[in-house]
Short mmCIF file of C-alpha atoms in Angstrom, two decimals:
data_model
loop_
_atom_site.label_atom_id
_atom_site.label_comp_id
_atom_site.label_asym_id
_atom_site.label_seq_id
_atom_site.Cartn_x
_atom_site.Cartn_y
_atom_site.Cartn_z
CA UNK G 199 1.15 0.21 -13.72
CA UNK G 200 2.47 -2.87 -11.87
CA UNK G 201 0.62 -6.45 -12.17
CA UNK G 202 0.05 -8.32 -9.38
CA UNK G 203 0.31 -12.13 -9.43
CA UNK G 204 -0.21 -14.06 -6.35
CA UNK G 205 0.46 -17.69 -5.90
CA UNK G 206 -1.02 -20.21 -5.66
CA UNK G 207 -4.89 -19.10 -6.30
CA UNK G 208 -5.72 -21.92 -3.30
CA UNK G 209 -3.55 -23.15 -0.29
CA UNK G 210 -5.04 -25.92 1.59
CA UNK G 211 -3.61 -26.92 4.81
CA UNK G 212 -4.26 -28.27 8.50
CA UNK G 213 -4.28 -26.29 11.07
CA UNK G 214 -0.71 -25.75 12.61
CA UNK G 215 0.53 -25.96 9.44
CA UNK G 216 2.59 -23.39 7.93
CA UNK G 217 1.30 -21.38 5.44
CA UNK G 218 3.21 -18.97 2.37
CA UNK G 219 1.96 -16.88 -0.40
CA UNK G 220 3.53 -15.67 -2.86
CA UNK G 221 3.01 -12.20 -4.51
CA UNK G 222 5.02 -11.29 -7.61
CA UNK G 223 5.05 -7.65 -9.18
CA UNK G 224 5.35 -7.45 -13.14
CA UNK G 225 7.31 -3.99 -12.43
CA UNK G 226 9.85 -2.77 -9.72
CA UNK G 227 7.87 -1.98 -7.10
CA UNK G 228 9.40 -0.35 -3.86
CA UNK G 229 9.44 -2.58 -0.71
CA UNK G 230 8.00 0.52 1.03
CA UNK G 231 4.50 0.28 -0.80
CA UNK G 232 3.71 -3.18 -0.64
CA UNK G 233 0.84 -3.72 1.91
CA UNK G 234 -1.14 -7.54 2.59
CA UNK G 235 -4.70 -7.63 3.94
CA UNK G 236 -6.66 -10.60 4.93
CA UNK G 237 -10.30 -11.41 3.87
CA UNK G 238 -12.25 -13.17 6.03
CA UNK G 239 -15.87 -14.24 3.93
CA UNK G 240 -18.69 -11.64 4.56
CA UNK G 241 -16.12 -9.57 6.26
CA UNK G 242 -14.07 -5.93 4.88
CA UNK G 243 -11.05 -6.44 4.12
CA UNK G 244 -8.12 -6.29 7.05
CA UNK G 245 -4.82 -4.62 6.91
CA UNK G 246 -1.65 -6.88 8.33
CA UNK G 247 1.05 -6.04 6.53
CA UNK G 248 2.61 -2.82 5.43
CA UNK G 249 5.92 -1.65 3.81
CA UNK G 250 6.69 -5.28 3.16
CA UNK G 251 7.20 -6.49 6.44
CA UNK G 252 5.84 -4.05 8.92
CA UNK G 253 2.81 -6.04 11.16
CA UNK G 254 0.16 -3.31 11.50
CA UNK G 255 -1.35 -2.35 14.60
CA UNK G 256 -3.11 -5.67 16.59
CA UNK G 257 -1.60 -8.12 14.18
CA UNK G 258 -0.21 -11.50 16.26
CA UNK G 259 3.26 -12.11 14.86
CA UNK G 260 2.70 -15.54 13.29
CA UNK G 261 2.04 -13.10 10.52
CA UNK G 262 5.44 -12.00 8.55
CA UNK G 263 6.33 -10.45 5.16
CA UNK G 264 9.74 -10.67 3.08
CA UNK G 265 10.67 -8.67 0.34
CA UNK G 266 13.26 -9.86 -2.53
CA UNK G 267 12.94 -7.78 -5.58
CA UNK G 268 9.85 -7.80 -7.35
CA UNK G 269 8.86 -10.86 -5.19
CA UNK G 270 7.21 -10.55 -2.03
CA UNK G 271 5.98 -13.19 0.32
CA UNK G 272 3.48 -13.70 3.19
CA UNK G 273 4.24 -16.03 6.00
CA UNK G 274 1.41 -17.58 8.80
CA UNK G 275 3.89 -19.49 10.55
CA UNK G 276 1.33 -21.60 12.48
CA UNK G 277 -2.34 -21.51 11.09
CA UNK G 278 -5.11 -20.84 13.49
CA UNK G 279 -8.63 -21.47 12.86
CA UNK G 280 -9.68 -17.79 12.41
CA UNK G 281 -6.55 -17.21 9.48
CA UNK G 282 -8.51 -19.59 7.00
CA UNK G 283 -9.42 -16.75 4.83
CA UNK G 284 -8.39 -15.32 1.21
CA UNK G 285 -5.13 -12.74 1.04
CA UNK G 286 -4.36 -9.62 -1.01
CA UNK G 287 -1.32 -8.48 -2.00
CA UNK G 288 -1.79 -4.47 -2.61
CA UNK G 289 1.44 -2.11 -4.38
CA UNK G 290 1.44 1.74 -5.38
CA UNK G 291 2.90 3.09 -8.03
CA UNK G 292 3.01 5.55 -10.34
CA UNK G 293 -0.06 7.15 -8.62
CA UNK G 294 -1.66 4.08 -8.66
CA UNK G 295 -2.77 1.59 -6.34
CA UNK G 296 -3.36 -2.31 -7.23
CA UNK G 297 -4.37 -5.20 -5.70
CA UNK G 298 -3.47 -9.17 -6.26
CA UNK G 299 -6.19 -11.04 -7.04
CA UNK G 300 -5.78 -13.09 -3.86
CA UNK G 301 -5.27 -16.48 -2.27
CA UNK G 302 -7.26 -18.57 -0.55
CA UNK G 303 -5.89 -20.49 2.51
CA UNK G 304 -8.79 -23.48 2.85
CA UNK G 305 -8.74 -26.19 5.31
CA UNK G 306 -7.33 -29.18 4.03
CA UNK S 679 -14.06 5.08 18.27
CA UNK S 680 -11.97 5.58 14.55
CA UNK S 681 -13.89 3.89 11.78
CA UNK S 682 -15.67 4.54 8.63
CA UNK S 683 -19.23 4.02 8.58
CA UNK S 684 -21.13 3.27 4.95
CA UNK S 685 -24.49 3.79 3.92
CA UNK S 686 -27.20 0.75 3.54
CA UNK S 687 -27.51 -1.85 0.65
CA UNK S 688 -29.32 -0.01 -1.97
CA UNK S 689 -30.92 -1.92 -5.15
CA UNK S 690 -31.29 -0.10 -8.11
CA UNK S 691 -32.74 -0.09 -11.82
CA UNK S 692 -30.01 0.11 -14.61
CA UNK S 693 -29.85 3.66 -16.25
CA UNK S 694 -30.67 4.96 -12.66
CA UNK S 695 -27.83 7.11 -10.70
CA UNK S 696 -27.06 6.69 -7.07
CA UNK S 697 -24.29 7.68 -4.12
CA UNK S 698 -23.24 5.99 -1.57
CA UNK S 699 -21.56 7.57 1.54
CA UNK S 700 -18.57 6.83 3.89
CA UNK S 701 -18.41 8.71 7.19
CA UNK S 702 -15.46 9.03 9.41
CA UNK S 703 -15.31 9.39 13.27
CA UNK S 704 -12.99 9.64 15.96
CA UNK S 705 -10.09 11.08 14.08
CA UNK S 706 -9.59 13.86 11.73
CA UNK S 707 -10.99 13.02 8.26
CA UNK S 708 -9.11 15.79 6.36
CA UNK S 709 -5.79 14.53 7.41
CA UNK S 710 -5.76 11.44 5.54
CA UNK S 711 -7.27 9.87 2.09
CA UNK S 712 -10.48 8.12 1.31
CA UNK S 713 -10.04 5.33 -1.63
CA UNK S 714 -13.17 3.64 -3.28
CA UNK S 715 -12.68 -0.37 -3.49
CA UNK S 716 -14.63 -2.31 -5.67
CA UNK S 717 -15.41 -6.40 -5.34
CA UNK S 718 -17.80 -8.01 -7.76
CA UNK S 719 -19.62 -11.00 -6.49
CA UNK S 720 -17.26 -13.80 -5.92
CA UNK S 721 -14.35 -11.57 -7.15
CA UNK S 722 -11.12 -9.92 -5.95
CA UNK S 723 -10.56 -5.88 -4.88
CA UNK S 724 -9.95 -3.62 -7.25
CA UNK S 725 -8.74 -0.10 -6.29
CA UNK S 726 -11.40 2.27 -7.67
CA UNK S 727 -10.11 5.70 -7.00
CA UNK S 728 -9.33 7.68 -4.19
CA UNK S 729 -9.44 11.57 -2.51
CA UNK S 730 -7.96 14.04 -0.37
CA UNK S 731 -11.10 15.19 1.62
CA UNK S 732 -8.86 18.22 2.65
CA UNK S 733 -8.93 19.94 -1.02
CA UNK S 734 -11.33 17.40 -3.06
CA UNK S 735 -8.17 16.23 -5.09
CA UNK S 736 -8.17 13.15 -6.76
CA UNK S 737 -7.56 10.40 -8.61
CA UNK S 738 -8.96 7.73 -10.55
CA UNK S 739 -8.15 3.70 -11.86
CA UNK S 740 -7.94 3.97 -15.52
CA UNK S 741 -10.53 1.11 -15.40
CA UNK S 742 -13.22 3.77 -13.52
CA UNK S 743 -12.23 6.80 -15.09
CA UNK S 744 -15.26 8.70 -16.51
CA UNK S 745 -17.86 5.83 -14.99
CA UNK S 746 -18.11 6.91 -11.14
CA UNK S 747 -17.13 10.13 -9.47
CA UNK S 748 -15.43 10.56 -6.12
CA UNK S 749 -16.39 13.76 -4.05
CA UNK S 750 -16.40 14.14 0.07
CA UNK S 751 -17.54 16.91 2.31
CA UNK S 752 -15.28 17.15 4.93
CA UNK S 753 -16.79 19.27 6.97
CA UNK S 754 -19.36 16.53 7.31
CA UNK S 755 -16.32 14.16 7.57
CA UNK S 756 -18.08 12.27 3.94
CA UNK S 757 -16.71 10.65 1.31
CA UNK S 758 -19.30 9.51 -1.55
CA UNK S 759 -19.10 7.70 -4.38
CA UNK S 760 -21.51 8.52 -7.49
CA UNK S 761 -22.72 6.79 -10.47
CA UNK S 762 -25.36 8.80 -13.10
CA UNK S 763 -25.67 5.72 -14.92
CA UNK S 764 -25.97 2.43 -13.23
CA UNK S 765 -25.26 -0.89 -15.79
CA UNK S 766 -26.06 -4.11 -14.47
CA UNK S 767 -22.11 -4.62 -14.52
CA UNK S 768 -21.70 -2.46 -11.24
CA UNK S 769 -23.16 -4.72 -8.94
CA UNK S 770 -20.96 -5.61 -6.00
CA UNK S 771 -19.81 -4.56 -2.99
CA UNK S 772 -18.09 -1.34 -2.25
CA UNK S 773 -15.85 -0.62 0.61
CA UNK S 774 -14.11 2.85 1.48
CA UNK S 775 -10.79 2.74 3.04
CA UNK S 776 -8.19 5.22 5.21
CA UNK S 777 -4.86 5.88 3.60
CA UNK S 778 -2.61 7.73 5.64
CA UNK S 779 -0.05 7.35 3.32
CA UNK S 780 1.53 5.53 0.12
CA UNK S 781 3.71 3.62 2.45
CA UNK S 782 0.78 2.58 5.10
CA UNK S 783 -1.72 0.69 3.57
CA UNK S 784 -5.75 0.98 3.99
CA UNK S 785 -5.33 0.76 7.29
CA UNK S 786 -9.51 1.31 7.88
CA UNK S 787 -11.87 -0.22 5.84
CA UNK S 788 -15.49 0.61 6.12
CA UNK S 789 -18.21 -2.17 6.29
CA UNK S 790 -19.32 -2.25 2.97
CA UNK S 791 -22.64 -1.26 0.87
CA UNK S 792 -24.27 -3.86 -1.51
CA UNK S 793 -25.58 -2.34 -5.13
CA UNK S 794 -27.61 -4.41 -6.98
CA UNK S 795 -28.40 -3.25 -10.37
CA UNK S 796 -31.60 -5.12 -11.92
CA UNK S 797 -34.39 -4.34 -14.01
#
């Protein structure tokens, strides 16, 4: 079973800013099963990222994911008001599914 | 409209049992998997468990293995989520989620139900 580690536990920045997390797996982990959600407080959670890098459906494309190995990586190019929030990194594996234990983007 | 609809906040004594429910509509609930997501107050996710409402298969989190079980109906287009013992430690919120596949995500998330467990 793959560990999740996401960096750093707290981002704060202004909006505009740009904004990127950092999720590291402690085992290979295919590029194809690594999904991001976003968490915005008193909310469920929100799919926006799939297979590393796909944008899932209604997702504005200031939201990107990169794979490299066991590192992946969440990009909010330009922060908006509403994407102050915490983030999950999620992997399968081994018929398994885990999450990160998030990061929270705060305004600075 | 496609979402999954959960049952209400329920409070509860420790020792007690309970279920909570997750109902699909407006697409086919057999064709795709229901997973069980835990959050303790203030905390992260944490994948629970999960089932194929089209034979009952599943499978479980090492971590919840043996303390909840994970059954659906879906002719009633249900997924529920049981505890026959309650401990103080399983308050939180619980959220059901869609998986179409491994490679998709929880790509529908239902609202949530809120278990508090106090004597």
């Amino acid at each position: 079973e793959s560990v999740l580690t996401q960096s750093p536990g707290t981002l704060s920045l202004s909006p505009g800013e740009r904004a990127t997390l950092s999720c590291r797996a402690s085992q290979s982990v295919s590029s194809s099963y690594l999904s991001w959600y976003q968490q915005i407080p008193g909310q469920a959670p929100r799919l926006l990222i799939y297979g590393a890098s796909t944008r899932a459906t209604g997702i504005p494309d200031r939201f990107s994911g990169r794979a490299s190995g066991t590192d992946f990586t969440l990009t909010i190019s330009r922060l908006e008001p509403e994407d102050f929030a915490v983030y999950y990194c999620q992997c399968y594996g081994s018929a398994l599914y885990t999450f990160g234990q998030g990061t929270k983007v705060e305004i600075k | 409209e496609v979402q999954l609809v959960q049952s209400g906040a329920e409070l509860k004594k420790p020792g007690e049992s309970l279920t909570i429910s997750c109902t699909g509509s407006g697409y086919r609930f057999t064709n795709d998997w229901i997973a069980w997501v835990r959050q303790m107050p203030g905390k992260g996710l944490e994948w629970m468990g999960i089932i194929d409402p089209a034979d009952s298969g599943t499978r479980y989190s090492p971590s919840f293995q043996g303390q909840v079980t994970i059954s659906a109906d879906g002719s009633l287009g249900t997924a529920y989520l049981h505890w026959a013992t309650l401990r103080a430690s399983d308050v939180g919120i619980y959220y059901c989620a869609r998986l179409v596949s491994a490679q998709s995500g929880f790509d529908l998330w239902g609202q949530g139900t809120l278990v508090i467990v106090s004597s």
